[in-house]
Amino acid sequence: MTLTGNHLIAGHDIEPESHLFRASNPATGAEMEPAYGEADAKLADAALKEADAAFDDLRMATAGTRAAFLESLADEILALGDALLDRAHAETGLPMARLTGERGRTIFQCKTFAALIRDGSWADARIDTAIPDRQPLPKPDVRRVMQPLGPVVVFGASNFPFAIGVVGTDTVCALAAGCPVVVKGHPAHPGTCEMLARAVYAALEKTGLPKGCFSVVNGRGNAIGVELVKHPVTRAVGFTGSLKGGRALFDVACARPEPIPFYGEMGSVNPVFLLPGALKERGQAIAEGYIQSVTLGVGQFCTNPAVVLGLNNPDLQNFLQHAATSAAAVAPQPMLHRGICDAYNAGTAVWKTIKGLESVGESAAPANSDATQAACRIFSTTLDVLEANEELQREVFGPCSIVTRCESLEEMLRFAGSLEGQLTATIHGTAEDLKDYAPLVRALERKAGRIIFNGFPTGIEPCASMHHGGPSPAATHSFFTSIGTASIYRFVRPVCYQGFPDEALPGLLQNQNPGSAFRLVNSELTQADAG
Ligand code: NAP
């Protein structure tokens, strides 16, 4: 595929006018063709008006048609072949094996949402049939089902160019629900965005859905993102990225004359609690797993375990020694782009100046900063120092982490109680530890979206039970997940129909239930017909 550098509005190529930028290879610094342009308010307006015009066609299309589109999209992504992997590798520096796995997950997500909407149970249809002779008042016929919100704006993250990008969960579940999507392309991988966008158009064409359902506007400034969020037809926003960016755009969404839901998934420090029994039993294995998790994807995961806590005893010292050995063996790798690498080095350089924070392990090989390489850096400190320095409790995006020596369970509980909202919290323990430390689990339930036992927070299974979110500031709405099939609920709302004749109701609310979707009929969950 020859890349053009164009914005893609409802299937039309729009040549950029000004402010051209190119992707650059993080490992070599080489700039890549073609040049991309900065979209302006006019273009945002065009994309969103096209999305609004396509909304009725998309939402009225049968679930089967939308599912066929998602299955076709999966095929089209695969058909991009090695060229997609090569371009993403050149733009992000992510290893080919990682990108191949991420592409597989992206295709899986398309197929999973196709299966979800074909079944219909997800739409939470509820039917209460009328009781005309009820005393003292007749009961009306009341039914409700989820309906799509309308045009959705998506901001993908730089670190998952496929699975949380142009065709990531936000886009796929919004389209599955029946919402057209306008994506703000990530400026760090514009070529990857363009290739994937063309796959979306091919799938729309094959399934007869309007191309206005999908647009990608490019830009590397904040202005275009703000225009998209402010636009009057935008009904919701899906955002994955930094706390700073997410918070700024959330404020824009809330300040609109008509505020809209802004689903921001941002970073967190993902605390890991090492309980004494587990450290005694398998300290070395936990240390090795911990370093693998810290350095996975060069630490560029929102679920990176950035703060670890354990009781200050010989088992924790033993853990630290093994962690230091494992960290030394980690070869520095290129980060996603120069900006992220500079922020990582600056953030850890500030840490090194903090009194009471010791460096306990680092990649033995030097990091080549010309190739934006980052070394693994592990630190250790006491809880007092951690608490006294707020910057130690903020995410520094990259392969670094702080092991905190606590003096008691009470100290661990104090820290858990003071935590900001987190995407995840992890406990390593034995069954006996869990009994002794039950209050810690209770404390973490109040702080985190996902609690992991004897595992690590990196690696998110995109299944029905997954919750990738958490209380603020990890996410803007703690109720919703951005990964897994439940993510579709961000882009729908219940509509209740009272007194309608059967044939005028949405299919899932009619008496006949030909697709055998689970529905709540007169308070009974059933696949049977109603009435
Ligand atoms: P980012 O810098 O926040 O960028 C994300 C997108 O938002 C980009 O398209 C960016 O465009 C736009 N943007 C950022 N700030 C904006 C603003 N003030 N106004 C308008 N648009 C704005 O994040 P990133 O570099 O992609 O990823 C790194 C961060 O994402 C890390 O902190 C990481 O923890 C987090 N992350 C979170 C998750 C999660 O699931 N919670 C997953 C992956 C990554 P411009 O660059 O053009 O402004």
Coordinates of C-alpha atoms and ligand atoms in Angstrom, one line a residue:
M1 CA 0.0 0.0 0.0
T2 CA 1.3 3.5 -0.9
L3 CA 0.8 5.8 2.0
T4 CA -0.5 9.3 1.1
G5 CA -0.3 11.4 4.2
N6 CA -3.9 12.4 3.7
H7 CA -6.7 12.9 6.2
L8 CA -9.4 10.3 5.5
I9 CA -12.9 11.7 5.8
A10 CA -15.7 9.4 5.2
G11 CA -13.6 7.5 2.7
H12 CA -12.4 10.6 0.9
D13 CA -8.7 11.5 0.7
I14 CA -8.2 15.1 1.8
E15 CA -4.7 16.4 1.1
P16 CA -3.3 18.3 4.1
E17 CA -2.7 22.0 3.6
S18 CA -0.2 23.0 6.3
H19 CA 2.0 22.1 9.3
L20 CA 3.4 19.0 7.9
F21 CA 5.1 16.4 10.1
R22 CA 6.6 12.9 9.6
A23 CA 6.9 9.8 11.7
S24 CA 10.4 9.2 12.9
N25 CA 12.0 5.8 13.6
P26 CA 12.8 5.9 17.4
A27 CA 15.7 3.5 16.9
T28 CA 17.5 5.5 14.2
G29 CA 16.0 8.9 14.3
A30 CA 15.3 8.7 10.6
E31 CA 12.2 10.5 9.3
M32 CA 9.8 8.5 7.2
E33 CA 7.6 9.4 4.2
P34 CA 5.0 10.6 3.7
A35 CA 4.4 13.9 5.5
Y36 CA 1.2 14.3 7.4
G37 CA -0.8 17.5 8.0
E38 CA -2.4 19.2 10.9
A39 CA -6.2 19.0 10.6
D40 CA -8.2 22.2 11.4
A41 CA -11.7 23.0 12.7
K42 CA -13.1 22.8 9.2
L43 CA -11.9 19.2 8.8
A44 CA -13.2 18.2 12.2
D45 CA -16.6 19.6 11.3
A46 CA -16.6 17.7 8.0
A47 CA -15.7 14.4 9.7
L48 CA -18.3 14.8 12.4
K49 CA -21.1 15.9 10.0
E50 CA -20.4 12.9 7.9
A51 CA -20.5 10.7 11.0
D52 CA -23.8 12.3 12.0
A53 CA -25.3 11.7 8.6
A54 CA -24.2 8.0 8.7
F55 CA -25.5 7.4 12.2
D56 CA -29.0 6.3 11.2
D57 CA -27.8 3.9 8.5
L58 CA -25.3 2.3 10.9
R59 CA -27.7 2.0 13.9
M60 CA -30.6 0.7 11.8
A61 CA -28.4 -1.9 10.1
T62 CA -29.0 -5.4 11.4
A63 CA -26.7 -6.7 14.1
G64 CA -25.7 -9.3 11.5
T65 CA -24.5 -6.7 9.1
R66 CA -22.5 -4.9 11.7
A67 CA -21.0 -8.2 12.8
A68 CA -20.1 -9.1 9.2
F69 CA -18.4 -5.7 9.0
L70 CA -16.3 -6.5 12.1
E71 CA -15.4 -9.9 10.8
S72 CA -14.5 -8.4 7.4
L73 CA -12.4 -5.8 9.3
A74 CA -10.5 -8.6 11.0
D75 CA -9.7 -10.1 7.6
E76 CA -8.7 -6.8 6.1
I77 CA -6.2 -6.1 9.0
L78 CA -4.7 -9.5 8.5
A79 CA -4.5 -8.9 4.7
L80 CA -2.3 -5.9 5.3
G81 CA 0.3 -8.5 6.0
D82 CA 3.9 -7.9 6.9
A83 CA 3.7 -4.3 5.5
L84 CA 1.6 -3.3 8.5
L85 CA 4.0 -4.9 11.0
D86 CA 7.0 -3.4 9.3
R87 CA 5.5 0.1 9.3
A88 CA 4.4 -0.1 12.9
H89 CA 7.8 -1.5 13.9
A90 CA 9.6 1.4 12.2
E91 CA 7.2 4.0 13.7
T92 CA 7.1 2.6 17.3
G93 CA 10.3 0.6 17.8
L94 CA 8.1 -2.2 19.2
P95 CA 9.6 -5.6 18.5
M96 CA 8.0 -7.6 15.6
A97 CA 6.9 -10.5 17.9
R98 CA 5.1 -8.0 20.2
L99 CA 3.4 -6.4 17.2
T100 CA 2.4 -9.7 15.8
G101 CA 0.8 -10.6 19.1
E102 CA -0.9 -7.3 19.3
R103 CA -2.3 -7.7 15.8
G104 CA -3.7 -11.1 16.8
R105 CA -5.4 -9.5 19.8
T106 CA -6.9 -6.8 17.6
I107 CA -8.3 -9.3 15.2
F108 CA -9.7 -11.3 18.2
Q109 CA -11.4 -8.1 19.5
C110 CA -13.1 -7.6 16.1
K111 CA -14.4 -11.2 16.1
T112 CA -15.4 -11.1 19.8
F113 CA -17.5 -8.0 19.3
A114 CA -19.0 -9.5 16.2
A115 CA -20.1 -12.5 18.2
L116 CA -21.3 -10.3 21.1
I117 CA -23.7 -8.3 18.9
R118 CA -24.9 -11.3 16.9
D119 CA -26.2 -12.8 20.1
G120 CA -28.0 -9.7 21.3
S121 CA -28.0 -10.6 25.0
W122 CA -25.5 -7.7 25.6
A123 CA -28.2 -5.1 24.9
D124 CA -29.8 -5.9 28.2
A125 CA -33.4 -6.0 26.9
R126 CA -36.0 -5.8 29.7
I127 CA -39.6 -6.4 29.1
D128 CA -42.5 -5.8 31.6
T129 CA -45.7 -6.8 30.0
A130 CA -48.9 -4.9 30.8
I131 CA -51.4 -5.9 33.5
P132 CA -54.5 -3.9 32.4
D133 CA -56.6 -5.2 35.3
R134 CA -54.1 -4.6 38.1
Q135 CA -55.6 -2.8 41.1
P136 CA -55.6 -0.1 42.1
L137 CA -54.0 1.0 38.8
P138 CA -53.3 -0.8 35.6
K139 CA -49.7 -1.7 34.8
P140 CA -48.5 -0.3 31.5
D141 CA -46.4 -2.3 29.0
V142 CA -42.8 -1.1 29.6
R143 CA -39.7 -2.3 27.8
R144 CA -36.1 -1.0 27.6
V145 CA -33.0 -1.7 25.6
M146 CA -29.6 -0.2 24.9
Q147 CA -29.4 2.2 22.0
P148 CA -26.2 3.8 20.5
L149 CA -25.3 7.3 21.5
G150 CA -24.2 8.7 18.2
P151 CA -20.8 9.9 16.8
V152 CA -17.9 8.9 19.0
V153 CA -14.4 10.6 19.0
V154 CA -11.5 8.2 19.7
F155 CA -8.0 9.1 20.9
G156 CA -5.7 6.1 20.8
A157 CA -2.5 5.7 22.9
S158 CA 1.0 5.6 21.4
N159 CA 2.0 2.3 23.1
F160 CA -0.6 0.0 21.5
P161 CA -0.8 1.1 17.8
F162 CA -3.2 -1.7 16.9
A163 CA -5.2 -2.9 20.0
I164 CA -5.7 0.6 21.5
G165 CA -5.3 2.6 18.3
V166 CA -7.3 3.3 15.1
V167 CA -9.0 -0.1 15.2
G168 CA -8.6 -0.7 18.9
T169 CA -11.3 -1.5 21.4
D170 CA -12.8 2.0 21.5
T171 CA -13.4 2.1 17.7
V172 CA -14.5 -1.5 17.4
C173 CA -17.0 -1.5 20.3
A174 CA -18.4 1.9 19.2
L175 CA -19.0 0.7 15.7
A176 CA -20.4 -2.6 17.0
A177 CA -22.9 -0.6 19.1
G178 CA -23.9 1.4 16.0
C179 CA -21.9 4.6 16.7
P180 CA -19.9 6.2 13.8
V181 CA -16.3 7.0 14.8
V182 CA -13.9 9.8 14.2
V183 CA -10.4 9.0 15.2
K184 CA -7.7 11.5 16.1
G185 CA -4.7 9.7 14.6
H186 CA -1.7 9.4 17.0
P187 CA 1.1 11.6 15.6
A188 CA 3.8 9.1 16.7
H189 CA 2.5 6.4 14.2
P190 CA 0.6 8.2 11.4
G191 CA 1.5 5.6 8.7
T192 CA 0.1 2.8 10.8
C193 CA -3.0 4.8 11.4
E194 CA -3.5 5.3 7.6
M195 CA -3.0 1.6 6.8
L196 CA -5.5 0.6 9.4
A197 CA -8.0 3.3 8.3
R198 CA -7.9 2.0 4.8
A199 CA -8.7 -1.5 6.1
V200 CA -11.8 -0.1 7.8
Y201 CA -13.0 1.4 4.5
A202 CA -12.5 -1.8 2.7
A203 CA -14.6 -3.6 5.3
L204 CA -17.3 -0.9 5.2
E205 CA -17.5 -1.2 1.4
K206 CA -17.7 -5.0 1.5
T207 CA -20.6 -4.9 3.9
G208 CA -22.5 -2.0 2.3
L209 CA -22.2 0.3 5.3
P210 CA -21.7 4.1 4.7
K211 CA -18.1 5.3 4.8
G212 CA -19.2 8.3 6.8
C213 CA -19.2 5.8 9.7
F214 CA -15.4 6.3 10.0
S215 CA -12.9 9.1 9.6
V216 CA -9.3 9.8 10.7
V217 CA -7.9 13.3 11.2
N218 CA -4.3 13.8 11.8
G219 CA -2.5 16.3 13.9
R220 CA 0.2 16.6 16.5
G221 CA -1.0 19.6 18.4
N222 CA -3.7 19.8 20.9
A223 CA -6.0 22.1 18.9
I224 CA -7.6 19.4 16.7
G225 CA -8.4 17.1 19.6
V226 CA -10.1 20.0 21.4
E227 CA -12.2 20.8 18.2
L228 CA -13.3 17.2 18.0
V229 CA -14.4 17.0 21.6
K230 CA -16.2 20.4 21.5
H231 CA -18.1 19.7 18.3
P232 CA -21.8 19.7 18.9
V233 CA -22.6 16.4 17.2
T234 CA -20.0 14.5 19.2
R235 CA -21.9 12.3 21.7
A236 CA -19.0 10.6 23.6
V237 CA -15.2 10.3 23.7
G238 CA -13.0 7.3 24.2
F239 CA -9.4 8.3 25.3
T240 CA -6.4 6.3 26.2
G241 CA -3.2 8.1 27.1
S242 CA -1.6 10.3 29.7
L243 CA -3.3 11.8 32.7
K244 CA -2.4 15.3 31.6
G245 CA -3.9 14.9 28.1
G246 CA -6.9 12.9 29.4
R247 CA -7.7 15.4 32.1
A248 CA -7.4 18.4 29.7
L249 CA -9.8 16.8 27.3
F250 CA -12.2 15.6 30.0
D251 CA -12.4 19.3 31.2
V252 CA -13.3 20.3 27.6
A253 CA -16.0 17.7 27.4
C254 CA -17.5 18.8 30.8
A255 CA -17.3 22.5 29.8
R256 CA -19.4 22.1 26.7
P257 CA -22.8 23.8 26.8
E258 CA -24.1 20.2 26.6
P259 CA -21.6 18.1 28.5
I260 CA -20.9 14.6 27.0
P261 CA -19.4 11.4 28.6
F262 CA -15.6 11.4 28.3
Y263 CA -14.2 7.9 29.0
G264 CA -10.5 8.5 29.7
E265 CA -8.3 5.6 30.7
M266 CA -5.0 7.0 31.9
G267 CA -2.0 5.8 33.8
S268 CA -1.4 4.7 37.4
V269 CA 1.4 3.3 39.6
N270 CA -0.3 -0.1 40.1
P271 CA 1.0 -1.0 43.5
V272 CA 2.2 -4.5 44.3
F273 CA 2.1 -5.8 47.9
L274 CA 4.5 -8.6 48.7
L275 CA 3.2 -10.5 51.7
P276 CA 5.7 -12.3 54.1
G277 CA 4.7 -15.9 53.4
A278 CA 5.0 -15.5 49.6
L279 CA 8.4 -13.7 49.9
K280 CA 9.7 -16.5 52.2
E281 CA 8.4 -19.2 49.9
R282 CA 9.4 -17.9 46.4
G283 CA 11.1 -14.5 46.7
Q284 CA 13.4 -15.2 43.7
A285 CA 10.6 -16.3 41.4
I286 CA 8.6 -13.2 42.3
A287 CA 11.6 -10.9 41.8
E288 CA 12.2 -12.4 38.3
G289 CA 8.5 -12.1 37.4
Y290 CA 8.5 -8.5 38.7
I291 CA 11.4 -7.4 36.5
Q292 CA 9.8 -9.1 33.5
S293 CA 6.6 -7.1 34.2
V294 CA 8.4 -3.8 34.7
T295 CA 10.4 -4.1 31.5
L296 CA 7.6 -5.6 29.3
G297 CA 7.2 -3.3 26.3
V298 CA 10.1 -1.2 27.7
G299 CA 7.9 -0.4 30.6
Q300 CA 5.5 1.4 28.4
F301 CA 2.3 -0.1 29.8
C302 CA -0.3 1.8 31.8
T303 CA -0.3 -1.3 34.1
N304 CA 3.4 -1.2 34.8
P305 CA 4.0 -2.2 38.5
A306 CA 5.8 1.1 39.5
V307 CA 5.5 0.8 43.3
V308 CA 6.2 -2.4 45.3
L309 CA 5.7 -2.7 49.1
G310 CA 7.0 -5.4 51.4
L311 CA 7.9 -5.9 55.1
N312 CA 11.5 -4.8 55.8
N313 CA 13.1 -8.2 56.6
P314 CA 15.8 -10.5 55.2
D315 CA 13.3 -12.0 52.7
L316 CA 12.7 -8.6 51.2
Q317 CA 16.5 -8.0 51.0
N318 CA 16.8 -11.3 49.3
F319 CA 14.0 -10.2 46.8
L320 CA 15.9 -7.0 46.2
Q321 CA 19.1 -8.8 45.4
H322 CA 17.4 -11.1 42.9
A323 CA 15.5 -8.1 41.3
A324 CA 18.8 -6.3 41.0
T325 CA 20.4 -9.3 39.2
S326 CA 17.5 -9.6 36.9
A327 CA 17.5 -5.9 36.1
A328 CA 21.2 -5.9 35.3
A329 CA 20.5 -8.6 32.6
V330 CA 17.9 -6.5 30.9
A331 CA 19.2 -5.0 27.7
P332 CA 18.2 -1.4 27.1
Q333 CA 15.5 -1.1 24.3
P334 CA 14.2 1.8 22.2
M335 CA 11.2 3.6 23.6
L336 CA 8.3 4.7 21.4
H337 CA 9.6 8.1 20.6
R338 CA 12.2 10.7 21.7
G339 CA 9.7 12.6 23.9
I340 CA 8.8 9.6 26.0
C341 CA 12.5 8.6 26.3
D342 CA 13.4 12.1 27.4
A343 CA 10.6 12.2 29.9
Y344 CA 11.7 8.9 31.3
N345 CA 15.3 9.9 31.8
A346 CA 14.3 13.3 33.3
G347 CA 11.8 11.6 35.7
T348 CA 14.3 9.0 36.9
A349 CA 17.0 11.7 37.1
V350 CA 14.8 13.6 39.6
W351 CA 14.3 10.5 41.6
K352 CA 18.0 10.0 41.9
T353 CA 18.3 13.4 43.7
I354 CA 15.8 12.4 46.4
K355 CA 17.4 11.8 49.7
G356 CA 16.5 8.4 51.1
L357 CA 15.8 6.8 47.6
E358 CA 18.5 4.4 46.6
S359 CA 19.2 3.0 43.2
V360 CA 19.4 -0.8 43.7
G361 CA 19.5 -2.2 40.2
E362 CA 20.0 -1.0 36.6
S363 CA 20.6 -2.6 33.2
A364 CA 24.3 -3.4 33.1
A365 CA 24.6 -2.4 29.4
P366 CA 24.6 1.3 28.7
A367 CA 21.5 2.8 27.0
N368 CA 22.2 4.4 23.7
S369 CA 20.2 7.6 24.0
D370 CA 20.6 8.4 20.2
A371 CA 18.6 5.2 19.6
T372 CA 16.1 6.4 22.3
Q373 CA 17.0 3.4 24.4
A374 CA 15.9 3.2 28.0
A375 CA 17.7 1.2 30.8
C376 CA 15.7 -0.6 33.5
R377 CA 16.0 1.2 36.8
I378 CA 15.0 -0.2 40.2
F379 CA 15.0 1.9 43.4
S380 CA 14.3 1.2 47.0
T381 CA 13.2 3.5 49.9
T382 CA 11.1 3.7 53.1
L383 CA 7.4 4.5 53.3
D384 CA 8.2 7.8 54.9
V385 CA 10.3 8.9 52.0
L386 CA 7.7 7.7 49.5
E387 CA 4.9 9.6 51.3
A388 CA 7.0 12.7 51.7
N389 CA 7.7 12.9 47.9
E390 CA 4.6 13.1 45.8
E391 CA 6.5 12.7 42.5
L392 CA 7.4 9.2 43.6
Q393 CA 3.7 8.3 43.5
R394 CA 3.2 9.6 40.0
E395 CA 3.7 7.4 36.9
V396 CA 7.1 7.8 35.2
F397 CA 6.3 6.0 31.9
G398 CA 9.1 3.5 31.3
P399 CA 11.0 0.5 32.8
C400 CA 11.4 1.8 36.4
S401 CA 9.9 0.9 39.7
I402 CA 10.4 1.6 43.5
V403 CA 10.5 -1.1 46.1
T404 CA 9.3 0.3 49.5
R405 CA 10.3 -1.1 52.8
C406 CA 7.5 -1.1 55.3
E407 CA 7.8 -1.8 59.0
S408 CA 4.4 -3.3 59.6
L409 CA 1.0 -4.3 58.1
E410 CA -0.2 -1.0 59.5
E411 CA 2.2 0.9 57.3
M412 CA 1.0 -1.1 54.2
L413 CA -2.6 -0.3 55.1
R414 CA -1.7 3.4 55.6
F415 CA -0.3 3.5 52.1
A416 CA -3.2 1.6 50.6
G417 CA -5.6 4.0 52.3
S418 CA -3.8 7.0 50.9
L419 CA -3.6 5.8 47.3
E420 CA -5.2 7.7 44.4
G421 CA -7.5 5.6 42.2
Q422 CA -5.5 2.8 40.4
L423 CA -6.1 0.7 37.3
T424 CA -4.7 -2.3 39.2
A425 CA -3.4 -3.5 42.6
T426 CA -1.5 -6.7 43.1
I427 CA -1.0 -9.0 46.1
H428 CA 1.6 -11.8 46.3
G429 CA 0.8 -14.0 49.2
T430 CA 0.0 -17.5 50.5
A431 CA -3.5 -18.6 51.6
E432 CA -2.3 -17.9 55.2
D433 CA -1.1 -14.4 54.3
L434 CA -4.5 -13.6 52.8
K435 CA -6.2 -14.4 56.1
D436 CA -3.7 -12.3 58.1
Y437 CA -3.9 -9.4 55.6
A438 CA -7.6 -9.4 54.8
P439 CA -7.9 -5.7 55.6
L440 CA -5.4 -5.0 52.8
V441 CA -7.7 -6.6 50.3
R442 CA -10.7 -4.6 51.7
A443 CA -8.6 -1.4 51.4
L444 CA -7.6 -2.1 47.8
E445 CA -11.2 -2.8 46.7
R446 CA -11.8 0.9 47.4
K447 CA -8.9 2.0 45.2
A448 CA -8.4 -0.2 42.2
G449 CA -10.3 -1.4 39.1
R450 CA -8.6 -4.9 39.1
I451 CA -7.0 -6.7 41.9
I452 CA -4.5 -9.5 41.0
F453 CA -3.4 -12.3 43.3
N454 CA 0.0 -14.0 42.7
G455 CA 0.4 -12.5 39.2
F456 CA 1.4 -9.3 37.6
P457 CA -0.7 -6.4 36.3
T458 CA 0.7 -6.2 32.8
G459 CA -1.1 -8.2 30.2
I460 CA -4.9 -7.6 30.0
E461 CA -7.2 -10.4 28.9
P462 CA -9.9 -8.8 26.7
C463 CA -12.7 -11.0 28.1
A464 CA -16.2 -10.4 29.4
S465 CA -15.2 -10.1 33.0
M466 CA -12.2 -7.8 32.4
H467 CA -12.3 -4.4 34.1
H468 CA -9.7 -2.0 32.8
G469 CA -10.5 1.3 34.6
G470 CA -10.6 2.5 38.1
P471 CA -11.4 5.4 40.4
S472 CA -10.1 8.9 39.3
P473 CA -7.4 9.7 38.3
A474 CA -6.8 6.3 36.7
A475 CA -10.0 6.7 34.7
T476 CA -12.7 9.4 34.4
H477 CA -15.6 7.0 35.1
S478 CA -14.8 4.1 37.5
F479 CA -17.9 2.2 36.4
F480 CA -16.7 1.6 32.8
T481 CA -13.9 -0.5 31.3
S482 CA -12.0 0.3 28.1
I483 CA -11.0 -3.3 27.5
G484 CA -13.2 -6.4 27.3
T485 CA -16.7 -6.8 25.9
A486 CA -18.3 -4.7 28.7
S487 CA -16.5 -1.7 27.1
I488 CA -19.4 -1.4 24.7
Y489 CA -21.6 0.0 27.5
R490 CA -19.7 3.3 27.2
F491 CA -21.3 4.1 23.9
V492 CA -24.9 3.2 24.5
R493 CA -27.7 4.4 26.8
P494 CA -31.0 2.7 27.8
V495 CA -34.2 3.9 26.0
C496 CA -37.5 2.9 27.5
Y497 CA -40.6 2.3 25.4
Q498 CA -44.0 2.5 27.1
G499 CA -47.2 1.3 25.5
F500 CA -45.8 0.6 22.0
P501 CA -47.4 -1.9 19.6
D502 CA -45.2 -5.0 19.2
E503 CA -44.3 -4.3 15.5
A504 CA -43.2 -0.7 16.3
L505 CA -40.6 -1.8 18.9
P506 CA -36.9 -2.5 18.3
G507 CA -36.4 -6.1 17.3
L508 CA -34.9 -7.1 20.7
L509 CA -38.0 -5.9 22.5
Q510 CA -40.6 -7.6 20.3
N511 CA -42.5 -10.5 21.7
Q512 CA -40.8 -13.0 19.4
N513 CA -37.2 -13.7 20.2
P514 CA -35.9 -15.4 17.1
G515 CA -32.2 -15.0 18.0
S516 CA -32.8 -16.5 21.5
A517 CA -31.1 -13.5 23.2
F518 CA -31.2 -13.5 27.0
R519 CA -33.8 -11.0 28.1
L520 CA -35.4 -10.1 31.4
V521 CA -39.0 -10.8 30.9
N522 CA -41.3 -10.0 33.8
S523 CA -38.2 -10.3 36.1
E524 CA -37.2 -13.7 34.7
L525 CA -33.9 -14.0 32.7
T526 CA -35.0 -16.1 29.7
Q527 CA -34.4 -16.9 26.1
A528 CA -38.1 -17.6 25.5
D529 CA -40.6 -15.4 23.6
A530 CA -42.5 -12.8 25.7
G531 CA -46.2 -12.5 25.9
Ligands
NAP1 P1 -0.9 11.2 25.3 O1 0.3 12.0 25.1 O2 -1.9 11.6 26.3 O3 -1.6 11.2 23.8 C1 -2.8 10.5 23.5 C2 -3.6 11.2 22.4 O4 -4.2 12.4 23.0 C3 -2.7 11.8 21.3 O5 -3.5 11.7 20.1 C4 -2.5 13.2 21.7 O6 -2.4 14.0 20.6 C5 -3.8 13.6 22.4 N1 -3.7 14.6 23.4 C6 -2.9 14.5 24.5 N2 -3.0 15.6 25.3 C7 -3.9 16.4 24.6 C8 -4.5 17.7 25.0 N3 -4.2 18.4 26.0 N4 -5.4 18.2 24.1 C9 -5.7 17.5 23.0 N5 -5.2 16.3 22.6 C10 -4.3 15.8 23.5 O7 -0.5 9.7 25.6 P2 0.5 8.6 24.8 O8 1.7 9.3 24.5 O9 -0.3 8.0 23.7 O10 0.7 7.4 25.9 C11 1.4 7.5 27.0 C12 0.5 7.6 28.2 O11 -0.7 6.9 28.0 C13 1.2 7.0 29.5 O12 1.0 7.9 30.5 C14 0.4 5.7 29.7 O13 0.3 5.3 31.0 C15 -1.0 6.1 29.2 N6 -1.7 4.9 28.7 C16 -2.8 4.5 29.4 C17 -3.5 3.3 29.0 C18 -4.7 2.9 29.7 O14 -5.3 1.9 29.2 N7 -5.1 3.4 30.8 C19 -3.0 2.5 27.9 C20 -1.8 3.0 27.3 C21 -1.2 4.1 27.7 P3 -1.2 15.1 20.4 O15 0.1 14.3 20.8 O16 -1.2 15.5 19.0 O17 -1.5 16.2 21.4

